PDB file of C-alpha atoms in Angstrom:
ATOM      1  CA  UNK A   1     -14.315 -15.250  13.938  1.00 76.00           C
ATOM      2  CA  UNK A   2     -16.454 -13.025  11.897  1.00 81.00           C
ATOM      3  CA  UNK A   3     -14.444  -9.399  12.514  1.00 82.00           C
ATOM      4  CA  UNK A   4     -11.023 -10.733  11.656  1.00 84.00           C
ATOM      5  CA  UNK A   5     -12.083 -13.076   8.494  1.00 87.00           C
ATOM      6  CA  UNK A   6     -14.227  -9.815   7.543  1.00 88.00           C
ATOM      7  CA  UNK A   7     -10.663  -7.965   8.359  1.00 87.00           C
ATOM      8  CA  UNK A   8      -8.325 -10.125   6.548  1.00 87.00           C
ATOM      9  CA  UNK A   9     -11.278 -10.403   3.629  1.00 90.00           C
ATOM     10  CA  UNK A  10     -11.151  -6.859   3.111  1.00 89.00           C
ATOM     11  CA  UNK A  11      -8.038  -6.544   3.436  1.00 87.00           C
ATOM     12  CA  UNK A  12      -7.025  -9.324   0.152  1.00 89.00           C
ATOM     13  CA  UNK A  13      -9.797  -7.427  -1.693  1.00 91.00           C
ATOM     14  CA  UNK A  14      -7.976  -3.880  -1.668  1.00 86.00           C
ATOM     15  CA  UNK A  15      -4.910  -5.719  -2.362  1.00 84.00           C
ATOM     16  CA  UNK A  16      -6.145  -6.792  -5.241  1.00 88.00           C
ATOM     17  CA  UNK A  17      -7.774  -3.714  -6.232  1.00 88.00           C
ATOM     18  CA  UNK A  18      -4.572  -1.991  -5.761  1.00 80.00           C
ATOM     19  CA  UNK A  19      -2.877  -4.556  -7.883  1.00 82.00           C
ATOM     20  CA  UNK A  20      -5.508  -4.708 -10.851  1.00 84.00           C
ATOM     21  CA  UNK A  21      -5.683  -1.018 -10.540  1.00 81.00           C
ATOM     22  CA  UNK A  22      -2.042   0.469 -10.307  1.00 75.00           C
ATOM     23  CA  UNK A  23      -3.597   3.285  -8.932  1.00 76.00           C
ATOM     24  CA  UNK A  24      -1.753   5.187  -5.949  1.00 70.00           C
ATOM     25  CA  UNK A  25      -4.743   6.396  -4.469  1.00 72.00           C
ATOM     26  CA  UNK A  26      -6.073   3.213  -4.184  1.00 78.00           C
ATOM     27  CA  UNK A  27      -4.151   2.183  -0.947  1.00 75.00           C
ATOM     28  CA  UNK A  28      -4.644  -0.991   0.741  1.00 80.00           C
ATOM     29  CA  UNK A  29      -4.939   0.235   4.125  1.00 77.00           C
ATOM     30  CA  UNK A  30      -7.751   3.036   3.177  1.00 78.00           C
ATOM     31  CA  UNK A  31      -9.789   0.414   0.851  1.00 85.00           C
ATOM     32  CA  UNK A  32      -9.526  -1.709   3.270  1.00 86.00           C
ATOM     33  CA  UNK A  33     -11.244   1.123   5.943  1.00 83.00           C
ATOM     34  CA  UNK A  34     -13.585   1.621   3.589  1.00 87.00           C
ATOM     35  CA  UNK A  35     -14.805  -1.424   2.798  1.00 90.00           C
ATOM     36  CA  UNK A  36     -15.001  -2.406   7.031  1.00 89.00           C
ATOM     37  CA  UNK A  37     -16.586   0.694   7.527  1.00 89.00           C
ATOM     38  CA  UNK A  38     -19.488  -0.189   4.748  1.00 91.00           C
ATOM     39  CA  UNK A  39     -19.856  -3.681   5.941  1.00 90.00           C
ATOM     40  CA  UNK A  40     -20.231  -2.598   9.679  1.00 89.00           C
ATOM     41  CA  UNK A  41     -23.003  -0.113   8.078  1.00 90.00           C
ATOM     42  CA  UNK A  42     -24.929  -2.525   5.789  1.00 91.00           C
ATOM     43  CA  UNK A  43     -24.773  -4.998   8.756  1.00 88.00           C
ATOM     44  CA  UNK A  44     -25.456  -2.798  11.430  1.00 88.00           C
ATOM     45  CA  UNK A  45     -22.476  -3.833  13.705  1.00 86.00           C
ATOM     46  CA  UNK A  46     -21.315  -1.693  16.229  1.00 85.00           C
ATOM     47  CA  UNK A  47     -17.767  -0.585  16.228  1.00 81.00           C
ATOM     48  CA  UNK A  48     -16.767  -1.342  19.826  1.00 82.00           C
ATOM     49  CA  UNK A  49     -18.087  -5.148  18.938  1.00 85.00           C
ATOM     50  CA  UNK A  50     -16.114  -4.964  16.299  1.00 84.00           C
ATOM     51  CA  UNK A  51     -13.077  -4.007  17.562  1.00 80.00           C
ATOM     52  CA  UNK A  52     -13.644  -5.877  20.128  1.00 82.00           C
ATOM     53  CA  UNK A  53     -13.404  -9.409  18.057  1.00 83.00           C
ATOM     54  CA  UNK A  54     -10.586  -8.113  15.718  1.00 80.00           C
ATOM     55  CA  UNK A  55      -8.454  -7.917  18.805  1.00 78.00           C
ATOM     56  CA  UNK A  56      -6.230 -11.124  17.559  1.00 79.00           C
ATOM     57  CA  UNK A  57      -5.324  -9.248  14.195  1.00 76.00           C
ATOM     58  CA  UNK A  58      -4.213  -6.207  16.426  1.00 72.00           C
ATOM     59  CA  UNK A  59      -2.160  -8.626  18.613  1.00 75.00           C
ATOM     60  CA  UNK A  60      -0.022  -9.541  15.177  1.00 76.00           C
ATOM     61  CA  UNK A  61       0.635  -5.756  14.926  1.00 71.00           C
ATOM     62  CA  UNK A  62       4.036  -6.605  17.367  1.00 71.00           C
ATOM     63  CA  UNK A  63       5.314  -8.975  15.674  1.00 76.00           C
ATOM     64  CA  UNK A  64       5.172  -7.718  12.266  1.00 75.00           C
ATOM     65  CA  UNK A  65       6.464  -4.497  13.285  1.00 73.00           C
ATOM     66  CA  UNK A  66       9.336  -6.491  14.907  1.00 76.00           C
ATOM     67  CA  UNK A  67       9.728  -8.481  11.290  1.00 78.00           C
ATOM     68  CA  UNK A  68      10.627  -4.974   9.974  1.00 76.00           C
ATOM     69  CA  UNK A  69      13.907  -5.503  11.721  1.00 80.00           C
ATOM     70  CA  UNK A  70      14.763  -8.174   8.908  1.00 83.00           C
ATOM     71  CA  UNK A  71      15.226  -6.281   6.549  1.00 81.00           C
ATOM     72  CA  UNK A  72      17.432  -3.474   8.505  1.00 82.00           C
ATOM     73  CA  UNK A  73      19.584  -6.201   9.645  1.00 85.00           C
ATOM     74  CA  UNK A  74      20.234  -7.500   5.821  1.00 86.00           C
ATOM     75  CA  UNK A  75      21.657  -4.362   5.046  1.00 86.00           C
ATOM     76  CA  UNK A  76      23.510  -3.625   8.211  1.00 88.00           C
ATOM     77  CA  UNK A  77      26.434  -2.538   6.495  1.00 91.00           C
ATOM     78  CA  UNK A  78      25.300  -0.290   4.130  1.00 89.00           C
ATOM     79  CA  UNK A  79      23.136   1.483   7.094  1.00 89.00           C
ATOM     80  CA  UNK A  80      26.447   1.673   9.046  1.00 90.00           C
ATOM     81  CA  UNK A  81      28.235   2.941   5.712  1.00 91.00           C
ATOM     82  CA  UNK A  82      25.706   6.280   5.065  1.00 91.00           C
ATOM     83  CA  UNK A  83      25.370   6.491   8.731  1.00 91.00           C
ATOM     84  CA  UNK A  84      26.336  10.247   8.600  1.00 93.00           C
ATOM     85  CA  UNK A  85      23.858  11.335   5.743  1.00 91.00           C
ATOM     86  CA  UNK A  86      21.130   9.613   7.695  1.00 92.00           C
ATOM     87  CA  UNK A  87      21.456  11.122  10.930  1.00 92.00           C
ATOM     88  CA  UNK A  88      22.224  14.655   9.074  1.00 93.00           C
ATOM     89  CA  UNK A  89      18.576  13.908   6.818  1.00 92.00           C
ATOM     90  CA  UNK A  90      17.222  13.014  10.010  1.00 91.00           C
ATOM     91  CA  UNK A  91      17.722  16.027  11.742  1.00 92.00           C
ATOM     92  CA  UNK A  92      17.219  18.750   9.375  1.00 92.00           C
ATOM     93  CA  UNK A  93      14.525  17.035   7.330  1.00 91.00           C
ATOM     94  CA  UNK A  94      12.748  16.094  10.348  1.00 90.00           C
ATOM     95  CA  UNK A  95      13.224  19.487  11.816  1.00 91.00           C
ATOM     96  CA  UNK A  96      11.927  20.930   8.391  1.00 92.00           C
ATOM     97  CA  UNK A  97       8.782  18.813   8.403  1.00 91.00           C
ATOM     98  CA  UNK A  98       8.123  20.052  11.822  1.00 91.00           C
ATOM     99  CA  UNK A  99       8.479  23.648  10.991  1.00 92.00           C
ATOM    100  CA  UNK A 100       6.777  24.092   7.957  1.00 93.00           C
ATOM    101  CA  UNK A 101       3.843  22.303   8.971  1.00 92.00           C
ATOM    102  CA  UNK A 102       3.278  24.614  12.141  1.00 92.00           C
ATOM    103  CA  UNK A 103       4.685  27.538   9.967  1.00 94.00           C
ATOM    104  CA  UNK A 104       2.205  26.606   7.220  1.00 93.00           C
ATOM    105  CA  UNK A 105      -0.812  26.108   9.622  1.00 93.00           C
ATOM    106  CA  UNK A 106      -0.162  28.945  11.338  1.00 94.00           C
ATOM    107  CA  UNK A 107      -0.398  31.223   8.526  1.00 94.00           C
ATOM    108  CA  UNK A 108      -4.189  29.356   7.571  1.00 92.00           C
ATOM    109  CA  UNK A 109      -4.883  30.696  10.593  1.00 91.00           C
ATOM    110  CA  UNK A 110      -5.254  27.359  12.710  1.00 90.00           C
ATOM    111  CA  UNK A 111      -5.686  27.411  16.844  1.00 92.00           C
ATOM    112  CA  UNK A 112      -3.544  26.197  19.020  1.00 91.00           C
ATOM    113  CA  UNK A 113      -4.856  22.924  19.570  1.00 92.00           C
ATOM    114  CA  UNK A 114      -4.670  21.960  15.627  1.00 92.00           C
ATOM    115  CA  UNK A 115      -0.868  23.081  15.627  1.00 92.00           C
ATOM    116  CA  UNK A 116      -0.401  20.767  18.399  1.00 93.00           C
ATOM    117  CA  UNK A 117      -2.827  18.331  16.707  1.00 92.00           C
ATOM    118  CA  UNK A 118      -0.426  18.450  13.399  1.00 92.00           C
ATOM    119  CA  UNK A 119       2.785  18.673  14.823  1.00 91.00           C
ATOM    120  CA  UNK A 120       3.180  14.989  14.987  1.00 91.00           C
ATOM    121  CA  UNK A 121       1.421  14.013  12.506  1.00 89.00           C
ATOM    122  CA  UNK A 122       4.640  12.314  10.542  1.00 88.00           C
ATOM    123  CA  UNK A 123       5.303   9.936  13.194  1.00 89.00           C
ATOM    124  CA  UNK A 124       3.221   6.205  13.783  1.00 85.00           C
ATOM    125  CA  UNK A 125       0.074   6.346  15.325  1.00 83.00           C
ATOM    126  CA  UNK A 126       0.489   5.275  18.512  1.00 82.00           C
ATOM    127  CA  UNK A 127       3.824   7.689  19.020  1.00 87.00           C
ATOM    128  CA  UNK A 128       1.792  10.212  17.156  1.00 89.00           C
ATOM    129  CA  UNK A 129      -1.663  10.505  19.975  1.00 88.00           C
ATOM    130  CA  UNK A 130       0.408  10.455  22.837  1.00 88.00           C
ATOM    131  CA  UNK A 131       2.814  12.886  21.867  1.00 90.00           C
ATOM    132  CA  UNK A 132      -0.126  15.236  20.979  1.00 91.00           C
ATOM    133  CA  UNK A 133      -2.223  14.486  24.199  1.00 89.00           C
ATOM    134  CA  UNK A 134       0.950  15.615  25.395  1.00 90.00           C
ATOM    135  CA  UNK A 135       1.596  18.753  23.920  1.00 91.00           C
ATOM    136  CA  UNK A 136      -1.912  19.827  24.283  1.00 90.00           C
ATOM    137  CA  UNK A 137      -3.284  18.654  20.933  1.00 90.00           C
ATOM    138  CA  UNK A 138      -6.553  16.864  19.898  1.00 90.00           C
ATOM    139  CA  UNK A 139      -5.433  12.632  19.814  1.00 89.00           C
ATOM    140  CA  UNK A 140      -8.573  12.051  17.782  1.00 86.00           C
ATOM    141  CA  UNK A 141      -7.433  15.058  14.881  1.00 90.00           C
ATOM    142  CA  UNK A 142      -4.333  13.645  15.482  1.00 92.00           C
ATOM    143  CA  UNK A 143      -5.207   9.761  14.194  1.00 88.00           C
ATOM    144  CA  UNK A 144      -7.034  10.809  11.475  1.00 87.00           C
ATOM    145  CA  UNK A 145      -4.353  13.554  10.591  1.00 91.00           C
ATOM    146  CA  UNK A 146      -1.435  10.593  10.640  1.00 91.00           C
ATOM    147  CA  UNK A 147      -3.675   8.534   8.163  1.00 86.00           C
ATOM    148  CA  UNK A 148      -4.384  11.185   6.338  1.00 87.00           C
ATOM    149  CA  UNK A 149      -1.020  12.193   6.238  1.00 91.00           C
ATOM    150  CA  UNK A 150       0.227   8.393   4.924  1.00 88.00           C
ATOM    151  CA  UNK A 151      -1.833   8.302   2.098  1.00 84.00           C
ATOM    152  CA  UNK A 152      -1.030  11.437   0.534  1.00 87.00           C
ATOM    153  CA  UNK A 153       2.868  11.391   1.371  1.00 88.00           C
ATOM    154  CA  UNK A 154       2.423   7.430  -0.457  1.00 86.00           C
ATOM    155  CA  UNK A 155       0.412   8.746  -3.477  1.00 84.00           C
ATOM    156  CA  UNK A 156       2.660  11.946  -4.170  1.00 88.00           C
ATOM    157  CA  UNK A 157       6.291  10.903  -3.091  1.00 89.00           C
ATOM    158  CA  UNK A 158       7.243   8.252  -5.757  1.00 87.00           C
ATOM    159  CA  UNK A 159       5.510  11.063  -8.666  1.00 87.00           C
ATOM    160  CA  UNK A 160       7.934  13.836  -6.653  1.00 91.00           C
ATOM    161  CA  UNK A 161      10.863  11.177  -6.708  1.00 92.00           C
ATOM    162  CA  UNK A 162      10.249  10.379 -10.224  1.00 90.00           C
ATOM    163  CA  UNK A 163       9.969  13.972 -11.699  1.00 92.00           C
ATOM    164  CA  UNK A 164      13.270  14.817  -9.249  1.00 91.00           C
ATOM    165  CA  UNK A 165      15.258  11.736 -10.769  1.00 91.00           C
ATOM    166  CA  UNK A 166      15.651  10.445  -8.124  1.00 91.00           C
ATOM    167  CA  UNK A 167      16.462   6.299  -8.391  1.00 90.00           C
ATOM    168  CA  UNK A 168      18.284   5.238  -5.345  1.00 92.00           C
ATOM    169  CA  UNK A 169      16.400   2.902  -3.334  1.00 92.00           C
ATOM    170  CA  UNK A 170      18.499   4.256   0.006  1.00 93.00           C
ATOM    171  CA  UNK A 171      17.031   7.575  -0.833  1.00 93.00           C
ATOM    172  CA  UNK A 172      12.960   6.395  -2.287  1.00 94.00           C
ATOM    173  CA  UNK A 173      12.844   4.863   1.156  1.00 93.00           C
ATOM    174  CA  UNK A 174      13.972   6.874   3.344  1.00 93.00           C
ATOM    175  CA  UNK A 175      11.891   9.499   1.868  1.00 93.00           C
ATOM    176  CA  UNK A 176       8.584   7.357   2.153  1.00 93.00           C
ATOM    177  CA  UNK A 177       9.729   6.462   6.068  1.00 91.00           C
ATOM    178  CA  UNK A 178       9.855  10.265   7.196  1.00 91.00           C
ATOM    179  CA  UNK A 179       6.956  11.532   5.141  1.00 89.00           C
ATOM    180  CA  UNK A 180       4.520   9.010   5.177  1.00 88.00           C
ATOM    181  CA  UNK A 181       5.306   6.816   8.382  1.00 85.00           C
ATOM    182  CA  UNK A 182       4.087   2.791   7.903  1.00 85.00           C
ATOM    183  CA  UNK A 183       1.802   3.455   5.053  1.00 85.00           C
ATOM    184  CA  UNK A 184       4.973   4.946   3.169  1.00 88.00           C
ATOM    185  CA  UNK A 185       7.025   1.640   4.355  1.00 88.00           C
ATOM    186  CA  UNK A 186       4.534  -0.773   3.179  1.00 83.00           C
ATOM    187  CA  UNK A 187       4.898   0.747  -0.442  1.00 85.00           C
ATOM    188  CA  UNK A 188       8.413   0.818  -0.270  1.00 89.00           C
ATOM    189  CA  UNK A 189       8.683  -2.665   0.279  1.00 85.00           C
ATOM    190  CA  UNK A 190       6.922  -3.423  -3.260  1.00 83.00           C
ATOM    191  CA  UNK A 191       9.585  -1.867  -4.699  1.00 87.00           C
ATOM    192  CA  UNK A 192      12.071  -3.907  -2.741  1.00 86.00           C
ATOM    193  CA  UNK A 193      14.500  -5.037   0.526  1.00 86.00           C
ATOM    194  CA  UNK A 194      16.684  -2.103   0.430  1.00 90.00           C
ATOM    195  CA  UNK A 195      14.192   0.635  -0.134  1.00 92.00           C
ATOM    196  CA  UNK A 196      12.118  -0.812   2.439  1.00 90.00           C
ATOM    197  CA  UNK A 197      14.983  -1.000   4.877  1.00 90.00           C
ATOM    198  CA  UNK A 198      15.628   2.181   4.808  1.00 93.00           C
ATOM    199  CA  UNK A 199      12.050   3.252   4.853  1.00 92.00           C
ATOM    200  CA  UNK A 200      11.448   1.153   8.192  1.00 90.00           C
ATOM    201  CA  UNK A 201      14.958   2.875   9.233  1.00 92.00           C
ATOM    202  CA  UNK A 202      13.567   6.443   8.212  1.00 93.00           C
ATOM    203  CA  UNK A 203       9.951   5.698  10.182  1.00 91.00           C
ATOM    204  CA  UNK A 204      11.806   3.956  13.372  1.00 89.00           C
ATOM    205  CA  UNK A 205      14.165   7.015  14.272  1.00 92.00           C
ATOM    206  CA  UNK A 206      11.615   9.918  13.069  1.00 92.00           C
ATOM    207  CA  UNK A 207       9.158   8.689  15.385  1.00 90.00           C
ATOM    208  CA  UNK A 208      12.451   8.489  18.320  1.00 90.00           C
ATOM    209  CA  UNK A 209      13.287  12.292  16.904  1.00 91.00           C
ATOM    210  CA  UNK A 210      10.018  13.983  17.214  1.00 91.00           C
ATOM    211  CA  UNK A 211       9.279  11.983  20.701  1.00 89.00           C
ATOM    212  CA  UNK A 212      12.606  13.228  22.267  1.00 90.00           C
ATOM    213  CA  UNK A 213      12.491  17.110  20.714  1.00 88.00           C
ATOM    214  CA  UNK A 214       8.880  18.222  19.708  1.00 85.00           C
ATOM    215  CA  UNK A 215       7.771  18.019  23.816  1.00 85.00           C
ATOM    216  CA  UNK A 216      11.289  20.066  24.521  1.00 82.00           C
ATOM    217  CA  UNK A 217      10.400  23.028  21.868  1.00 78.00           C
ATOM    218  CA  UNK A 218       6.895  23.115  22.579  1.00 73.00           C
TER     219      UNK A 218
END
């Protein structure tokens, strides 16, 4: 029981960092890293023991990705309304994020296997490795490219959205579910049911576009 109490422990610490805080950097899921990856140090725990016992917390990872369906189904109608400007964001602002993150990396000079590495980076995790073990990428850059990617699309979207005046929940969320994946949709949910609809709407069919086309243009 140690691992998931030390899990869960960690985990209602960075909350309430985060909350005491206001910072954006301060995200729950990398305090709560941090502070798992310190304890495992000071204790000298092995990982694979570790992960080992935490396995019941990732067996709750279905379910509450399934209890992101909740809120898509409460606002059913208004998804069906915009359907058109979704799938039309969708496409070329999934397309875009492709493309300039090859276009950028490629002009930094970065191998093949990093391009491949990043290309997915935008999507979940798990979607994320196998579509780069796939394509010839690194899974391992990949992971920590995804997280990395989460944080930094959740600290600096709502400052872009703000300075863009941009207010509509529709669009805040579904701008924090193609940028910055989960981490993106757990912030949008703070700032409420229809943002983080369309954030878990915005996550869901990213990860379903760059699965289907980035294995066809590669």
């Amino acid at each position: 029981m140690f691992a998931p109490m030390l899990t869960l422990g960690a985990y209602q610490a960075a909350l309430y960092i985060h909350q005491r805080s206001g910072s954006l950097l301060l995200q729950p899921v990398i305090v709560t890293l941090l502070l798992v990856i310190a304890a495992l140090w000071l204790l000298q725990i092995d990982y694979d023991q570790y992960r080992q016992a935490a396995n019941p917390i990732a067996l709750l990872l279905g379910p509450a990705t399934v209890a992101l369906a909740v809120p898509l189904y409460l606002q059913r109608h208004r998804i069906g309304q915009l359907l058109w400007p979704i799938m039309l964001t969708l496409l070329f602002g999934g397309a875009l994020i492709i493309f300039l993150t090859l276009l950028l990396a490629w002009l930094f000079g970065a191998e093949w296997v990093t391009l491949m590495s990043l290309a997915p980076k935008s999507v979940t995790m798990p979607i994320a490795m196998l579509l780069s073990e796939q394509i010839g990428g690194n899974p391992a850059l990949t992971a920590a490219l995804v997280m990395l990617t989460g944080v930094v699309g959740t600290v600096m979207a709502p400052s872009l959205l703000r300075l863009a005046g941009v207010d509509s929940p529709v669009a805040r969320g579904f701008t924090l579910g193609m940028n910055a994946h989960a981490i993106g949709t757990a912030y949008a949910v703070q700032e409420g049911g229809e943002s983080a609809a369309f954030a878990a709407l915005a996550m869901s069919l990213m990860g379903v576009f760059t699965a289907l086309v980035l294995p066809w243009v590669m």
